[in-house]
XYZ file of C-alpha atoms in Angstrom:
215
model
C -43.495 28.290 -19.122
C -41.192 29.208 -22.132
C -37.344 27.043 -23.049
C -35.393 29.216 -23.968
C -33.910 27.081 -26.534
C -35.520 25.941 -29.344
C -34.692 22.313 -27.857
C -35.692 19.064 -29.674
C -33.419 15.979 -29.360
C -33.664 14.056 -32.414
C -31.624 10.479 -32.428
C -29.749 11.806 -35.563
C -28.143 14.169 -33.824
C -27.957 12.670 -30.606
C -25.612 9.538 -32.418
C -23.401 11.315 -33.782
C -23.211 14.062 -29.937
C -22.833 11.063 -27.842
C -20.390 8.499 -30.550
C -17.506 12.170 -30.537
C -17.767 12.000 -26.658
C -16.784 8.545 -26.538
C -14.345 9.031 -28.884
C -12.904 11.941 -27.137
C -12.882 10.200 -24.298
C -10.934 6.961 -25.817
C -8.343 10.009 -26.499
C -8.449 11.405 -23.124
C -7.226 7.476 -21.586
C -4.549 6.813 -24.410
C -3.266 10.442 -23.989
C -3.017 9.470 -20.110
C -1.644 5.718 -19.653
C 0.929 7.288 -22.613
C 1.897 9.942 -19.807
C 1.706 7.673 -17.274
C 3.836 5.364 -19.785
C 6.515 8.803 -20.134
C 6.409 8.884 -16.666
C 7.349 6.271 -15.920
C 10.590 5.913 -18.720
C 11.503 8.792 -17.271
C 11.825 7.712 -13.690
C 14.381 4.385 -14.642
C 14.395 1.239 -14.198
C 12.464 -0.603 -11.663
C 16.477 -2.940 -11.489
C 19.804 -1.764 -10.195
C 22.554 -3.088 -10.441
C 25.104 -1.963 -7.021
C 28.756 -2.817 -6.283
C 29.840 -3.580 -2.297
C 32.556 -5.181 -0.020
C 31.603 -7.562 1.783
C 32.691 -9.060 4.504
C 36.130 -8.229 2.858
C 34.896 -9.549 -1.087
C 33.318 -7.480 -3.417
C 30.083 -8.452 -4.769
C 27.846 -6.807 -7.714
C 24.503 -7.399 -7.360
C 21.157 -6.791 -9.159
C 18.588 -5.711 -6.633
C 15.416 -4.674 -7.472
C 15.412 -0.624 -5.988
C 13.574 -1.914 -3.242
C 14.704 -4.584 -0.951
C 17.085 -3.933 1.559
C 20.179 -4.084 2.002
C 18.666 -6.890 5.117
C 17.204 -8.624 2.290
C 19.976 -8.697 0.042
C 22.397 -10.105 2.397
C 19.455 -13.493 3.310
C 18.231 -13.776 0.102
C 20.445 -12.665 -2.953
C 24.282 -13.312 -1.081
C 23.035 -15.866 1.421
C 24.824 -14.420 4.870
C 22.110 -15.912 6.778
C 23.148 -15.218 9.415
C 22.016 -11.099 10.101
C 18.781 -12.051 11.787
C 15.509 -10.641 9.828
C 13.619 -9.373 13.472
C 11.067 -7.230 13.462
C 11.948 -5.667 9.986
C 10.912 -2.265 11.289
C 13.936 -1.400 12.982
C 13.095 -2.092 16.652
C 14.755 -4.979 17.688
C 18.285 -4.980 16.321
C 18.583 -8.655 15.430
C 19.955 -6.842 11.799
C 22.504 -4.790 12.869
C 25.373 -4.477 10.681
C 28.392 -2.112 10.362
C 28.626 -0.367 6.674
C 31.763 1.649 6.967
C 32.110 1.121 10.740
C 29.203 2.171 11.759
C 26.360 -0.493 12.830
C 22.818 0.323 11.425
C 19.704 -1.704 11.361
C 19.951 -2.903 7.846
C 16.340 -3.667 7.243
C 15.662 0.150 7.307
C 18.121 0.686 4.581
C 17.608 -0.147 1.102
C 20.914 -2.278 -1.019
C 21.021 0.508 -3.464
C 22.384 2.860 -1.094
C 24.963 1.628 -0.549
C 27.223 1.209 -3.598
C 30.869 0.984 -2.708
C 30.485 0.616 0.852
C 31.988 -1.886 3.558
C 29.615 -4.036 4.719
C 30.528 -6.975 7.472
C 28.542 -9.275 8.090
C 28.042 -11.188 10.830
C 29.965 -14.173 9.206
C 33.149 -11.870 8.373
C 33.584 -12.009 12.499
C 35.559 -14.492 12.938
C 34.941 -18.341 11.854
C 33.992 -21.395 13.851
C 37.766 -22.244 14.111
C 38.925 -18.183 14.458
C 36.735 -17.384 16.765
C 36.611 -13.083 16.882
C 36.590 -12.120 21.650
C 33.730 -11.072 21.259
C 32.160 -14.196 20.372
C 34.175 -16.254 22.297
C 33.066 -14.538 26.603
C 29.421 -14.500 24.565
C 29.934 -18.251 24.280
C 31.925 -18.364 28.025
C 29.184 -15.992 29.992
C 26.181 -17.832 28.616
C 25.248 -15.101 27.073
C 23.248 -16.310 24.568
C 19.755 -18.573 24.650
C 18.216 -18.916 21.743
C 20.634 -17.160 19.903
C 18.270 -15.418 17.449
C 19.061 -11.711 18.398
C 22.547 -12.974 18.886
C 24.332 -12.004 15.393
C 23.686 -8.288 15.970
C 24.358 -8.233 19.734
C 27.588 -9.110 18.594
C 27.824 -6.580 15.602
C 26.517 -4.116 18.656
C 28.469 -4.606 21.275
C 31.837 -4.430 19.216
C 31.096 -1.556 17.871
C 29.475 0.082 21.364
C 33.514 -0.375 21.734
C 34.526 1.548 19.189
C 32.545 4.383 19.535
C 33.442 4.236 23.560
C 37.081 4.752 22.437
C 36.398 6.890 18.945
C 35.159 9.810 22.431
C 30.907 9.257 20.933
C 29.142 9.764 23.822
C 25.652 8.897 24.611
C 22.128 9.334 25.995
C 23.869 8.712 29.622
C 27.633 9.878 28.819
C 27.792 12.713 32.470
C 30.825 15.133 30.950
C 30.916 15.321 26.986
C 34.114 16.761 26.921
C 35.939 14.222 28.942
C 36.999 10.949 27.886
C 34.184 8.599 28.183
C 34.172 5.847 30.958
C 33.773 2.262 29.939
C 30.852 1.923 32.970
C 27.854 -1.225 33.609
C 25.219 2.199 31.936
C 27.223 3.322 29.168
C 27.487 -0.491 27.451
C 23.319 -0.778 29.215
C 22.377 2.512 27.049
C 24.446 1.957 23.713
C 22.910 -1.418 23.783
C 19.281 -1.223 24.474
C 18.740 -0.959 20.075
C 19.370 -5.189 20.392
C 16.616 -7.174 22.039
C 16.639 -10.674 23.897
C 13.493 -11.523 24.225
C 15.215 -14.819 26.406
C 16.398 -12.266 28.363
C 20.203 -12.620 28.770
C 20.664 -8.827 29.659
C 23.225 -9.603 32.760
C 24.891 -12.567 31.020
C 25.767 -10.235 27.669
C 26.851 -7.010 29.730
C 29.906 -9.765 31.779
C 30.922 -10.611 27.762
C 31.166 -7.243 26.752
C 33.145 -5.764 29.639
C 35.794 -9.075 29.508
C 36.833 -7.795 26.314
C 36.695 -4.199 27.641
C 38.691 -5.903 29.896
C 40.966 -7.456 27.519
C 42.042 -4.780 25.306
C 42.444 -1.991 27.898
């Protein structure tokens, strides 16, 4: 069989070809690095400044863009009353109020809250001047270990406001009528806050007491 091309590998011809290929590869790598650097530059800094009003005080933080609101509160501002439980939005221990609405702070990035008003458990009453919900939790033993209690109280206060505002829940029968306060409504609306100690009946009693006082 005869080769179609008259090819005879020689050292003098092989080495320059290999060197040219290697040089081309280095150039490709350099271009790739420069391209990646340019893309990163176009994306901007990894750190951002965010200004929020937290418990009535304006705070400006420089945070990594990936930092959650929960970690910003706990690690940057030392507001450790807001607890980290599951860190997946399933237990409610991290519940805070943002612009009057309760959220799971572990599921929200701090940089998303520029200009927002955030209220944590530290902004709800003091040891010498308890919020009615805090006082009711104490009166009815609405906690045991207490780890979930800050989130429970933040949610409980929001639940009463949601019912007053006519925001229906999954168990609301008639969404066109004023919502009647009931144990079922409270349980449904508090279902996102888990108490591993099982103080649910006492928490329900505390919330009912505050609701009656506000009626």
